[in-house]
Amino acid sequence: MSNTDDKTRDPQVQAEEVVATEVKPTWRSYIWDSLDKSPEERKFLFKLDSAVLTFASLGYLIKYLDQANINNAFVSGMKEDLSLYGDQLNYMQTLWTVGYVIGQIPSNIILSRVRPSIWIPSLELVWTILTFATSRCNTAERLYGIRFLVGLAESGFYPGMQYVIGSWYRKDELAKRSCIFHCSSAVAQMFSGYLMAAVYHLEGVGGFRGWQWLFLVDGIISLPIALSGYLMLPDEPENTRALYLTAEERAFGRKRMEKEGRKGKQPYTRAKFWKIFSSWHIYVLTLLYITFNNGNNASAPAFSQFLKASTTPKYEIWQINVYPTTTFAVQIVTTLAYAWTSDTVFRGARWPGFIVGGCMNVLCCVSLAVWDIPIGWKWACFILAGFGYGLSGLAFAWAHEICSDDREERALVTGSMNEIAYVVQAWLPLLVWKQTDAPEYQKGYITVSCLAVLMMGTAMLTRWLHQRQIGSHKRESDGELAEEVIVDAKA
């Protein structure tokens, strides 16, 4: 691709030659998959990673920063300033979730028809404006409305970026990219605690309280990231107009996806919807994500509430914001471990991570449900709960593989996974994570333990169904090949 003599050749022909070149993997691919690939493919992946992963990670960091900041603001003065009481924090979180739920599937359907480089940055621009508006809210009712609209605007980002990642990367590349993207949520929640501890010193500057500055700084960080998305996102291989990709690299991107069995755009017809909703994909993968999303959230707000309620010792506001970030440090390490082992040691298998994360979650949550345990072990349970947080990337990588031969199904399934998981999250915390039950949350820990067990069972069911699907496709392919041989022999 880099030779001067090749510049006059058809980019499509050059792309086919590069994709057809088989490179035997060595130990270096265990470190990073592109190290064993051709120079042309390494250059292509470097450009793609630099643009897609950078924007995805920064955008998701800001989204999660905003999502986490409502909890940090609540324990840092907002509760007292706005005279919040009872379960009003739960209501704010629930209204955000309702907006998030309403927007996800429509957003992913729109995304399969509108360029991601237009749709996704525009959503981020809207929620940036709403984040600025949050700092000026002075009643619970206004916060309810703003949180609903923020959830609606943020709803398309995560499934949308997972869709974009699934449109460009191959099987041996997917889990790492998907999990690196998801890691930014842990970084955001860590950063939110540190940010609140730092921003709290701006108390009174410009007439704003410390918790108000948290949202102002969040918006200031978010604005340039949103604007950069219009240039950084490459859309999809078949319609990309990314300035940083050459004509040959665009053709190369299309050929890579053809080799993975990814299909191009097709119309949404009655037959298409019947095919999607008569398959096990949408139901089992959605159940897997429901159990992950609602069965691995036992530590984040509960850890802060435990520290806030403590009287011996009495923790300061900066400690309440910073100490829970240790859980997200564990999440980052385990997320990356799941990704690398899945793509390398386990040769593309996604289920082992769900078993490890699920077992650790059951151990921690059963212990916390008992509550009357040694204080050292209680802290360990809060922190080690991060083992279960990092499975989202694996779930979406698995979904992209399972639905790889149908673009519209992939968009609808990934949107449904996230949406239905948040439908459950909209009402479940009101029953089992009540603010009035803090800091013990016994019902919450028991519920999460049961969901973690169900998640492990669903992961094994998904594995069995996926293997059966692969076997069925192989038999069909062998049958078609045999028919071609017979026809050729007769000819």
Short mmCIF file of C-alpha atoms in Angstrom, two decimals:
data_model
loop_
_atom_site.label_atom_id
_atom_site.label_comp_id
_atom_site.label_asym_id
_atom_site.label_seq_id
_atom_site.Cartn_x
_atom_site.Cartn_y
_atom_site.Cartn_z
CA MET A 1 0.00 0.00 0.00
CA SER A 2 2.89 2.34 0.69
CA ASN A 3 4.86 1.64 -2.54
CA THR A 4 4.83 4.38 -5.19
CA ASP A 5 4.18 1.82 -7.96
CA ASP A 6 0.97 0.76 -6.22
CA LYS A 7 -0.61 4.23 -6.31
CA THR A 8 -1.94 3.74 -9.86
CA ARG A 9 -3.55 0.40 -9.03
CA ASP A 10 -7.20 -0.10 -8.17
CA PRO A 11 -7.64 0.39 -4.39
CA GLN A 12 -10.12 -2.49 -4.37
CA VAL A 13 -7.53 -4.87 -5.83
CA GLN A 14 -4.88 -3.76 -3.35
CA ALA A 15 -7.33 -4.19 -0.47
CA GLU A 16 -8.20 -7.73 -1.60
CA GLU A 17 -4.50 -8.66 -1.73
CA VAL A 18 -3.84 -7.37 1.78
CA VAL A 19 -6.89 -9.07 3.28
CA ALA A 20 -6.05 -12.34 1.51
CA THR A 21 -2.55 -12.34 3.03
CA GLU A 22 -2.50 -14.71 6.00
CA VAL A 23 -0.05 -13.79 8.77
CA LYS A 24 0.76 -16.49 11.31
CA PRO A 25 0.20 -15.14 14.85
CA THR A 26 3.06 -15.21 17.35
CA TRP A 27 3.37 -14.38 21.05
CA ARG A 28 3.28 -10.66 20.18
CA SER A 29 -0.43 -10.89 19.35
CA TYR A 30 -1.05 -11.68 23.03
CA ILE A 31 0.16 -8.16 23.81
CA TRP A 32 -1.72 -6.37 21.01
CA ASP A 33 -3.39 -8.05 18.04
CA SER A 34 -2.08 -5.72 15.30
CA LEU A 35 1.60 -6.45 16.11
CA ASP A 36 1.46 -9.65 14.05
CA LYS A 37 -0.45 -8.17 11.13
CA SER A 38 0.82 -6.76 7.85
CA PRO A 39 2.26 -3.21 7.82
CA GLU A 40 -0.78 -2.04 5.85
CA GLU A 41 -3.22 -3.48 8.39
CA ARG A 42 -1.22 -2.11 11.33
CA LYS A 43 -1.32 1.38 9.85
CA PHE A 44 -5.05 1.09 9.16
CA LEU A 45 -5.82 -0.13 12.70
CA PHE A 46 -3.65 2.58 14.24
CA LYS A 47 -5.67 5.26 12.45
CA LEU A 48 -8.95 3.60 13.34
CA ASP A 49 -8.02 3.11 17.00
CA SER A 50 -6.75 6.68 17.30
CA ALA A 51 -10.04 8.10 16.05
CA VAL A 52 -12.75 5.67 17.13
CA LEU A 53 -11.40 4.57 20.52
CA THR A 54 -10.31 8.08 21.48
CA PHE A 55 -13.71 9.63 20.77
CA ALA A 56 -15.63 6.65 22.17
CA SER A 57 -13.65 6.57 25.40
CA LEU A 58 -13.69 10.33 25.99
CA GLY A 59 -17.38 10.60 25.13
CA TYR A 60 -18.32 7.70 27.39
CA LEU A 61 -16.13 9.10 30.15
CA ILE A 62 -18.12 12.34 30.02
CA LYS A 63 -21.44 10.50 29.87
CA TYR A 64 -20.58 8.40 32.89
CA LEU A 65 -19.04 11.39 34.64
CA ASP A 66 -22.40 13.13 34.42
CA GLN A 67 -24.20 9.97 35.52
CA ALA A 68 -21.92 9.56 38.55
CA ASN A 69 -21.87 13.25 39.43
CA ILE A 70 -25.47 13.25 40.62
CA ASN A 71 -24.45 10.86 43.42
CA ASN A 72 -21.33 12.86 44.26
CA ALA A 73 -23.26 16.14 44.23
CA PHE A 74 -25.92 14.61 46.49
CA VAL A 75 -23.40 13.76 49.23
CA SER A 76 -21.48 17.03 48.71
CA GLY A 77 -24.09 19.64 49.59
CA MET A 78 -26.85 19.37 46.99
CA LYS A 79 -29.08 17.40 49.36
CA GLU A 80 -28.95 20.16 51.97
CA ASP A 81 -29.10 23.11 49.51
CA LEU A 82 -32.20 21.83 47.71
CA SER A 83 -33.79 20.33 50.84
CA LEU A 84 -33.95 16.87 49.29
CA TYR A 85 -35.43 14.11 51.41
CA GLY A 86 -36.63 10.49 51.35
CA ASP A 87 -36.15 8.74 48.02
CA GLN A 88 -35.80 11.87 45.84
CA LEU A 89 -32.31 10.83 44.71
CA ASN A 90 -33.85 7.52 43.56
CA TYR A 91 -36.50 9.46 41.62
CA MET A 92 -33.85 11.55 39.85
CA GLN A 93 -31.94 8.41 38.90
CA THR A 94 -35.15 6.71 37.79
CA LEU A 95 -36.22 9.62 35.57
CA TRP A 96 -32.76 9.64 33.97
CA THR A 97 -33.21 5.91 33.35
CA VAL A 98 -36.69 6.42 31.86
CA GLY A 99 -35.28 8.92 29.35
CA TYR A 100 -32.36 6.59 28.65
CA VAL A 101 -34.73 3.69 28.03
CA ILE A 102 -37.09 5.58 25.72
CA GLY A 103 -34.33 6.73 23.40
CA GLN A 104 -32.13 3.68 22.86
CA ILE A 105 -33.83 1.48 20.26
CA PRO A 106 -35.09 4.45 18.18
CA SER A 107 -31.58 5.91 18.31
CA ASN A 108 -29.96 2.70 17.05
CA ILE A 109 -32.53 2.37 14.26
CA ILE A 110 -31.83 5.99 13.26
CA LEU A 111 -28.11 5.22 13.45
CA SER A 112 -28.44 2.52 10.80
CA ARG A 113 -29.89 5.18 8.46
CA VAL A 114 -28.12 8.43 9.52
CA ARG A 115 -24.35 8.86 9.57
CA PRO A 116 -22.91 8.15 13.04
CA SER A 117 -20.57 11.13 12.56
CA ILE A 118 -23.64 13.40 12.58
CA TRP A 119 -26.01 11.65 14.99
CA ILE A 120 -23.72 10.71 17.90
CA PRO A 121 -21.85 14.05 18.30
CA SER A 122 -25.19 15.90 18.06
CA LEU A 123 -26.55 13.85 20.96
CA GLU A 124 -23.47 14.69 23.02
CA LEU A 125 -23.85 18.39 22.21
CA VAL A 126 -27.43 18.33 23.53
CA TRP A 127 -26.52 16.64 26.82
CA THR A 128 -23.62 19.08 27.27
CA ILE A 129 -26.07 21.99 27.20
CA LEU A 130 -28.32 20.16 29.66
CA THR A 131 -25.36 19.53 31.98
CA PHE A 132 -24.72 23.27 32.16
CA ALA A 133 -28.42 23.72 32.94
CA THR A 134 -28.20 21.24 35.83
CA SER A 135 -25.89 23.59 37.72
CA ARG A 136 -28.67 26.20 37.82
CA CYS A 137 -31.41 23.92 39.13
CA ASN A 138 -32.72 25.04 42.51
CA THR A 139 -35.62 22.64 43.08
CA ALA A 140 -36.08 18.89 42.97
CA GLU A 141 -38.79 19.25 40.31
CA ARG A 142 -36.44 21.02 37.89
CA LEU A 143 -33.81 18.38 38.49
CA TYR A 144 -36.37 15.69 37.65
CA GLY A 145 -37.05 17.29 34.25
CA ILE A 146 -33.39 17.91 33.44
CA ARG A 147 -32.36 14.38 34.42
CA PHE A 148 -35.05 12.91 32.15
CA LEU A 149 -33.83 14.99 29.17
CA VAL A 150 -30.17 14.17 29.91
CA GLY A 151 -31.02 10.46 29.91
CA LEU A 152 -32.85 10.85 26.59
CA ALA A 153 -29.87 12.61 24.99
CA GLU A 154 -27.31 10.15 26.39
CA SER A 155 -29.33 7.07 25.42
CA GLY A 156 -27.85 6.67 21.96
CA PHE A 157 -24.17 7.02 22.82
CA TYR A 158 -23.16 3.65 24.30
CA PRO A 159 -25.12 1.30 22.01
CA GLY A 160 -24.33 3.61 19.09
CA MET A 161 -20.59 3.51 19.67
CA GLN A 162 -20.73 -0.25 20.25
CA TYR A 163 -22.47 -0.48 16.86
CA VAL A 164 -19.70 1.59 15.22
CA ILE A 165 -16.97 -0.54 16.85
CA GLY A 166 -18.75 -3.70 15.68
CA SER A 167 -18.86 -2.29 12.14
CA TRP A 168 -15.07 -1.96 11.79
CA TYR A 169 -13.28 -4.62 13.88
CA ARG A 170 -12.75 -8.34 13.40
CA LYS A 171 -13.39 -11.11 15.92
CA ASP A 172 -9.85 -11.19 17.32
CA GLU A 173 -9.95 -7.39 17.77
CA LEU A 174 -13.46 -6.84 19.12
CA ALA A 175 -13.27 -7.69 22.82
CA LYS A 176 -10.19 -5.55 23.47
CA ARG A 177 -11.66 -2.48 21.77
CA SER A 178 -15.09 -2.96 23.29
CA CYS A 179 -13.64 -3.40 26.77
CA ILE A 180 -11.22 -0.46 26.45
CA PHE A 181 -14.26 1.62 25.51
CA HIS A 182 -16.16 0.33 28.54
CA CYS A 183 -13.15 0.98 30.82
CA SER A 184 -13.75 4.69 30.37
CA SER A 185 -16.86 4.32 32.54
CA ALA A 186 -14.66 3.19 35.44
CA VAL A 187 -12.18 5.99 34.77
CA ALA A 188 -15.10 8.43 34.77
CA GLN A 189 -16.38 7.25 38.12
CA MET A 190 -12.89 7.42 39.59
CA PHE A 191 -12.34 10.84 38.04
CA SER A 192 -15.71 12.05 39.31
CA GLY A 193 -14.68 11.36 42.89
CA TYR A 194 -11.33 13.12 42.46
CA LEU A 195 -13.00 15.95 40.52
CA MET A 196 -15.56 16.49 43.27
CA ALA A 197 -12.82 16.53 45.88
CA ALA A 198 -10.91 19.16 43.84
CA VAL A 199 -13.91 21.21 42.69
CA TYR A 200 -15.24 21.39 46.23
CA HIS A 201 -12.47 23.94 46.86
CA LEU A 202 -14.22 26.24 44.35
CA GLU A 203 -17.01 26.57 46.90
CA GLY A 204 -18.38 30.12 46.65
CA VAL A 205 -16.33 31.16 43.59
CA GLY A 206 -18.57 33.12 41.22
CA GLY A 207 -21.45 32.64 43.62
CA PHE A 208 -21.64 28.89 42.90
CA ARG A 209 -21.60 26.07 45.42
CA GLY A 210 -19.04 23.28 45.08
CA TRP A 211 -21.57 20.77 43.70
CA GLN A 212 -22.68 23.31 41.06
CA TRP A 213 -19.09 23.71 39.90
CA LEU A 214 -19.00 19.94 39.39
CA PHE A 215 -21.60 20.19 36.61
CA LEU A 216 -20.06 23.35 35.13
CA VAL A 217 -16.63 21.72 34.83
CA ASP A 218 -18.29 18.60 33.39
CA GLY A 219 -19.91 20.70 30.64
CA ILE A 220 -16.69 22.57 29.88
CA ILE A 221 -14.86 19.26 29.36
CA SER A 222 -17.70 17.79 27.29
CA LEU A 223 -18.11 20.57 24.71
CA PRO A 224 -14.84 20.14 22.73
CA ILE A 225 -15.22 16.35 22.80
CA ALA A 226 -18.70 16.62 21.27
CA LEU A 227 -17.49 18.93 18.50
CA SER A 228 -14.50 16.69 17.69
CA GLY A 229 -16.84 13.78 16.95
CA TYR A 230 -18.01 15.39 13.70
CA LEU A 231 -14.48 14.89 12.34
CA MET A 232 -13.26 11.80 14.19
CA LEU A 233 -16.06 9.29 13.64
CA PRO A 234 -15.55 7.29 10.41
CA ASP A 235 -19.23 6.27 9.95
CA GLU A 236 -19.30 2.71 8.49
CA PRO A 237 -16.98 0.96 6.01
CA GLU A 238 -19.44 1.17 3.10
CA ASN A 239 -20.11 4.91 3.43
CA THR A 240 -17.09 6.34 5.26
CA ARG A 241 -15.80 9.74 4.29
CA ALA A 242 -13.18 10.01 7.03
CA LEU A 243 -10.44 12.40 5.94
CA TYR A 244 -7.74 10.35 7.65
CA LEU A 245 -8.46 7.18 5.59
CA THR A 246 -7.13 6.80 2.04
CA ALA A 247 -9.25 5.32 -0.76
CA GLU A 248 -7.37 2.04 -0.39
CA GLU A 249 -7.90 1.98 3.39
CA ARG A 250 -11.63 2.53 2.91
CA ALA A 251 -11.73 -0.41 0.50
CA PHE A 252 -9.61 -2.36 2.97
CA GLY A 253 -12.16 -1.69 5.74
CA ARG A 254 -14.96 -3.05 3.56
CA LYS A 255 -13.02 -6.18 2.61
CA ARG A 256 -12.15 -6.93 6.24
CA MET A 257 -15.83 -6.91 7.17
CA GLU A 258 -16.77 -9.04 4.15
CA LYS A 259 -14.26 -11.62 5.37
CA GLU A 260 -15.99 -11.56 8.79
CA GLY A 261 -19.36 -12.20 7.12
CA ARG A 262 -20.72 -8.71 7.85
CA LYS A 263 -23.48 -7.72 5.45
CA GLY A 264 -24.36 -4.29 4.09
CA LYS A 265 -27.48 -2.20 4.56
CA GLN A 266 -30.86 -3.85 3.91
CA PRO A 267 -34.39 -2.46 4.28
CA TYR A 268 -36.46 -2.99 7.43
CA THR A 269 -39.26 -5.22 6.15
CA ARG A 270 -41.88 -7.40 7.80
CA ALA A 271 -39.78 -10.45 6.91
CA LYS A 272 -36.72 -8.80 8.44
CA PHE A 273 -38.52 -8.12 11.73
CA TRP A 274 -39.90 -11.68 11.76
CA LYS A 275 -36.39 -13.08 11.27
CA ILE A 276 -35.04 -10.96 14.14
CA PHE A 277 -37.83 -11.63 16.62
CA SER A 278 -38.13 -15.35 15.85
CA SER A 279 -34.44 -15.90 16.65
CA TRP A 280 -33.00 -16.65 20.09
CA HIS A 281 -30.44 -13.87 19.67
CA ILE A 282 -32.49 -10.91 20.84
CA TYR A 283 -34.02 -12.73 23.83
CA VAL A 284 -31.01 -14.55 25.27
CA LEU A 285 -28.50 -11.75 24.69
CA THR A 286 -30.90 -9.23 26.21
CA LEU A 287 -31.38 -11.46 29.26
CA LEU A 288 -27.60 -11.77 29.59
CA TYR A 289 -27.22 -8.00 29.61
CA ILE A 290 -30.14 -7.47 32.00
CA THR A 291 -28.56 -9.78 34.56
CA PHE A 292 -25.14 -8.18 34.12
CA ASN A 293 -26.34 -4.58 34.25
CA ASN A 294 -28.58 -5.08 37.28
CA GLY A 295 -26.52 -7.77 39.00
CA ASN A 296 -23.22 -5.92 39.15
CA ASN A 297 -24.06 -2.55 40.68
CA ALA A 298 -23.85 -3.32 44.36
CA SER A 299 -20.97 -1.11 45.42
CA ALA A 300 -20.96 2.29 43.71
CA PRO A 301 -23.56 4.38 45.61
CA ALA A 302 -23.68 1.95 48.57
CA PHE A 303 -19.98 2.44 49.37
CA SER A 304 -20.45 6.23 49.50
CA GLN A 305 -23.56 5.89 51.66
CA PHE A 306 -21.71 3.54 54.04
CA LEU A 307 -18.92 6.10 54.46
CA LYS A 308 -21.36 9.00 54.86
CA ALA A 309 -23.31 7.12 57.56
CA SER A 310 -20.18 6.16 59.52
CA THR A 311 -19.70 7.91 62.86
CA THR A 312 -16.64 6.05 64.14
CA PRO A 313 -14.65 7.18 62.28
CA LYS A 314 -16.38 10.21 60.77
CA TYR A 315 -15.28 10.65 57.14
CA GLU A 316 -14.79 14.02 55.45
CA ILE A 317 -16.45 14.88 52.12
CA TRP A 318 -13.25 14.36 50.12
CA GLN A 319 -12.85 10.88 51.64
CA ILE A 320 -16.47 9.97 50.83
CA ASN A 321 -15.82 10.94 47.20
CA VAL A 322 -12.36 9.40 46.81
CA TYR A 323 -12.36 6.08 48.69
CA PRO A 324 -15.07 4.42 46.52
CA THR A 325 -12.90 4.99 43.44
CA THR A 326 -10.86 1.94 44.48
CA THR A 327 -13.75 -0.22 43.24
CA PHE A 328 -13.38 1.27 39.77
CA ALA A 329 -9.62 0.73 39.81
CA VAL A 330 -10.40 -2.98 40.27
CA GLN A 331 -12.92 -2.73 37.42
CA ILE A 332 -10.32 -1.30 35.03
CA VAL A 333 -7.80 -4.07 35.76
CA THR A 334 -10.35 -6.89 35.50
CA THR A 335 -12.02 -5.44 32.38
CA LEU A 336 -8.71 -5.41 30.53
CA ALA A 337 -7.87 -8.89 31.86
CA TYR A 338 -11.21 -10.23 30.57
CA ALA A 339 -10.62 -8.63 27.16
CA TRP A 340 -7.05 -9.83 26.61
CA THR A 341 -7.67 -13.38 27.83
CA SER A 342 -10.87 -13.63 25.81
CA ASP A 343 -9.19 -12.60 22.54
CA THR A 344 -6.02 -14.65 23.15
CA VAL A 345 -5.86 -17.38 25.80
CA PHE A 346 -9.51 -18.41 25.43
CA ARG A 347 -9.38 -18.04 21.61
CA GLY A 348 -12.43 -15.80 21.30
CA ALA A 349 -14.52 -17.40 24.07
CA ARG A 350 -16.48 -14.75 25.99
CA TRP A 351 -18.13 -16.84 28.72
CA PRO A 352 -15.17 -17.30 31.17
CA GLY A 353 -15.26 -13.64 32.18
CA PHE A 354 -18.93 -13.92 33.13
CA ILE A 355 -18.19 -16.90 35.38
CA VAL A 356 -15.27 -15.19 37.17
CA GLY A 357 -17.11 -11.89 37.61
CA GLY A 358 -20.33 -13.61 38.67
CA CYS A 359 -18.65 -15.80 41.31
CA MET A 360 -16.82 -12.84 42.84
CA ASN A 361 -20.01 -10.80 42.86
CA VAL A 362 -21.95 -13.54 44.67
CA LEU A 363 -19.20 -13.82 47.30
CA CYS A 364 -19.10 -10.06 47.94
CA CYS A 365 -22.85 -9.46 47.92
CA VAL A 366 -23.76 -12.40 50.14
CA SER A 367 -21.19 -11.12 52.65
CA LEU A 368 -22.61 -7.58 52.51
CA ALA A 369 -26.15 -8.91 52.87
CA VAL A 370 -25.08 -10.39 56.21
CA TRP A 371 -23.60 -6.93 57.01
CA ASP A 372 -22.40 -7.84 60.52
CA ILE A 373 -18.96 -8.91 59.28
CA PRO A 374 -15.41 -7.75 60.13
CA ILE A 375 -14.84 -4.19 58.94
CA GLY A 376 -11.79 -5.20 56.89
CA TRP A 377 -13.77 -7.81 54.96
CA LYS A 378 -16.61 -5.31 54.47
CA TRP A 379 -14.20 -2.86 52.82
CA ALA A 380 -12.77 -5.71 50.73
CA CYS A 381 -16.28 -6.66 49.52
CA PHE A 382 -17.05 -3.08 48.47
CA ILE A 383 -13.78 -2.87 46.56
CA LEU A 384 -13.73 -6.38 45.02
CA ALA A 385 -17.26 -5.90 43.69
CA GLY A 386 -15.45 -4.22 40.79
CA PHE A 387 -14.71 -7.72 39.42
CA GLY A 388 -18.27 -7.85 38.10
CA TYR A 389 -18.42 -4.37 36.58
CA GLY A 390 -16.27 -4.97 33.51
CA LEU A 391 -18.33 -7.45 31.49
CA SER A 392 -20.26 -5.06 29.25
CA GLY A 393 -17.60 -5.05 26.54
CA LEU A 394 -17.56 -8.85 26.42
CA ALA A 395 -21.35 -8.95 26.14
CA PHE A 396 -21.39 -6.57 23.17
CA ALA A 397 -18.42 -8.26 21.47
CA TRP A 398 -20.34 -11.55 21.75
CA ALA A 399 -23.48 -9.96 20.31
CA HIS A 400 -21.56 -8.51 17.33
CA GLU A 401 -20.17 -11.96 16.52
CA ILE A 402 -23.48 -13.78 16.91
CA CYS A 403 -25.36 -11.25 14.73
CA SER A 404 -22.49 -10.57 12.33
CA ASP A 405 -24.36 -11.59 9.17
CA ASP A 406 -27.26 -9.14 9.62
CA ARG A 407 -26.56 -5.44 10.08
CA GLU A 408 -30.12 -4.50 11.02
CA GLU A 409 -30.38 -7.33 13.55
CA ARG A 410 -27.08 -6.27 15.09
CA ALA A 411 -28.35 -2.69 15.52
CA LEU A 412 -31.66 -3.82 17.00
CA VAL A 413 -30.19 -6.49 19.29
CA THR A 414 -27.45 -4.26 20.73
CA GLY A 415 -29.98 -1.48 21.24
CA SER A 416 -32.42 -3.87 22.92
CA MET A 417 -29.75 -5.28 25.22
CA ASN A 418 -28.95 -1.89 26.68
CA GLU A 419 -32.53 -0.61 26.62
CA ILE A 420 -34.29 -3.50 28.34
CA ALA A 421 -31.51 -3.68 30.93
CA TYR A 422 -32.26 -0.07 31.81
CA VAL A 423 -36.01 -0.72 31.78
CA VAL A 424 -35.36 -3.09 34.67
CA GLN A 425 -33.00 -0.57 36.24
CA ALA A 426 -35.76 2.06 36.11
CA TRP A 427 -37.90 0.26 38.70
CA LEU A 428 -35.71 -2.29 40.46
CA PRO A 429 -33.74 0.23 42.60
CA LEU A 430 -37.02 1.69 43.86
CA LEU A 431 -37.78 -1.71 45.37
CA VAL A 432 -34.41 -3.01 46.56
CA TRP A 433 -32.03 -0.01 46.71
CA LYS A 434 -34.21 2.43 48.62
CA GLN A 435 -32.43 5.45 50.05
CA THR A 436 -34.29 4.81 53.31
CA ASP A 437 -32.57 1.39 53.57
CA ALA A 438 -29.06 2.91 53.46
CA PRO A 439 -26.42 1.92 54.27
CA GLU A 440 -27.30 -1.79 54.85
CA TYR A 441 -29.34 -2.36 51.64
CA GLN A 442 -29.94 -6.01 52.55
CA LYS A 443 -32.67 -6.51 49.92
CA GLY A 444 -30.37 -5.02 47.29
CA TYR A 445 -27.47 -7.34 48.02
CA ILE A 446 -29.68 -10.44 48.07
CA THR A 447 -31.27 -9.43 44.74
CA VAL A 448 -27.90 -8.77 43.11
CA SER A 449 -26.57 -12.15 44.30
CA CYS A 450 -29.51 -13.93 42.64
CA LEU A 451 -29.06 -11.94 39.42
CA ALA A 452 -25.35 -12.81 39.33
CA VAL A 453 -26.21 -16.53 39.50
CA LEU A 454 -28.75 -16.07 36.69
CA MET A 455 -26.13 -14.19 34.65
CA MET A 456 -23.71 -17.11 34.85
CA GLY A 457 -26.44 -19.53 33.78
CA THR A 458 -27.41 -17.29 30.86
CA ALA A 459 -23.77 -17.02 29.77
CA MET A 460 -23.52 -20.81 29.57
CA LEU A 461 -26.82 -20.99 27.66
CA THR A 462 -25.52 -18.38 25.19
CA ARG A 463 -22.33 -20.39 24.74
CA TRP A 464 -24.27 -23.57 23.97
CA LEU A 465 -26.66 -21.84 21.52
CA HIS A 466 -23.80 -20.03 19.77
CA GLN A 467 -21.83 -23.25 19.31
CA ARG A 468 -24.93 -24.94 17.91
CA GLN A 469 -25.39 -22.00 15.51
CA ILE A 470 -21.77 -22.24 14.34
CA GLY A 471 -22.19 -25.98 13.75
CA SER A 472 -25.39 -25.40 11.77
CA HIS A 473 -23.72 -22.77 9.56
CA LYS A 474 -20.77 -25.10 8.96
CA ARG A 475 -23.06 -27.95 7.90
CA GLU A 476 -24.92 -25.62 5.53
CA SER A 477 -21.63 -24.37 4.07
CA ASP A 478 -20.30 -27.92 3.63
CA GLY A 479 -23.57 -28.92 1.96
CA GLU A 480 -23.39 -26.03 -0.50
CA LEU A 481 -19.76 -26.86 -1.27
CA ALA A 482 -20.65 -30.51 -1.89
CA GLU A 483 -23.44 -29.46 -4.29
CA GLU A 484 -21.00 -27.24 -6.22
CA VAL A 485 -18.54 -30.15 -6.52
CA ILE A 486 -21.29 -32.44 -7.86
CA VAL A 487 -22.42 -29.84 -10.40
CA ASP A 488 -18.82 -29.27 -11.55
CA ALA A 489 -18.30 -33.02 -11.88
CA LYS A 490 -21.42 -33.39 -14.03
CA ALA A 491 -20.32 -30.48 -16.18
#
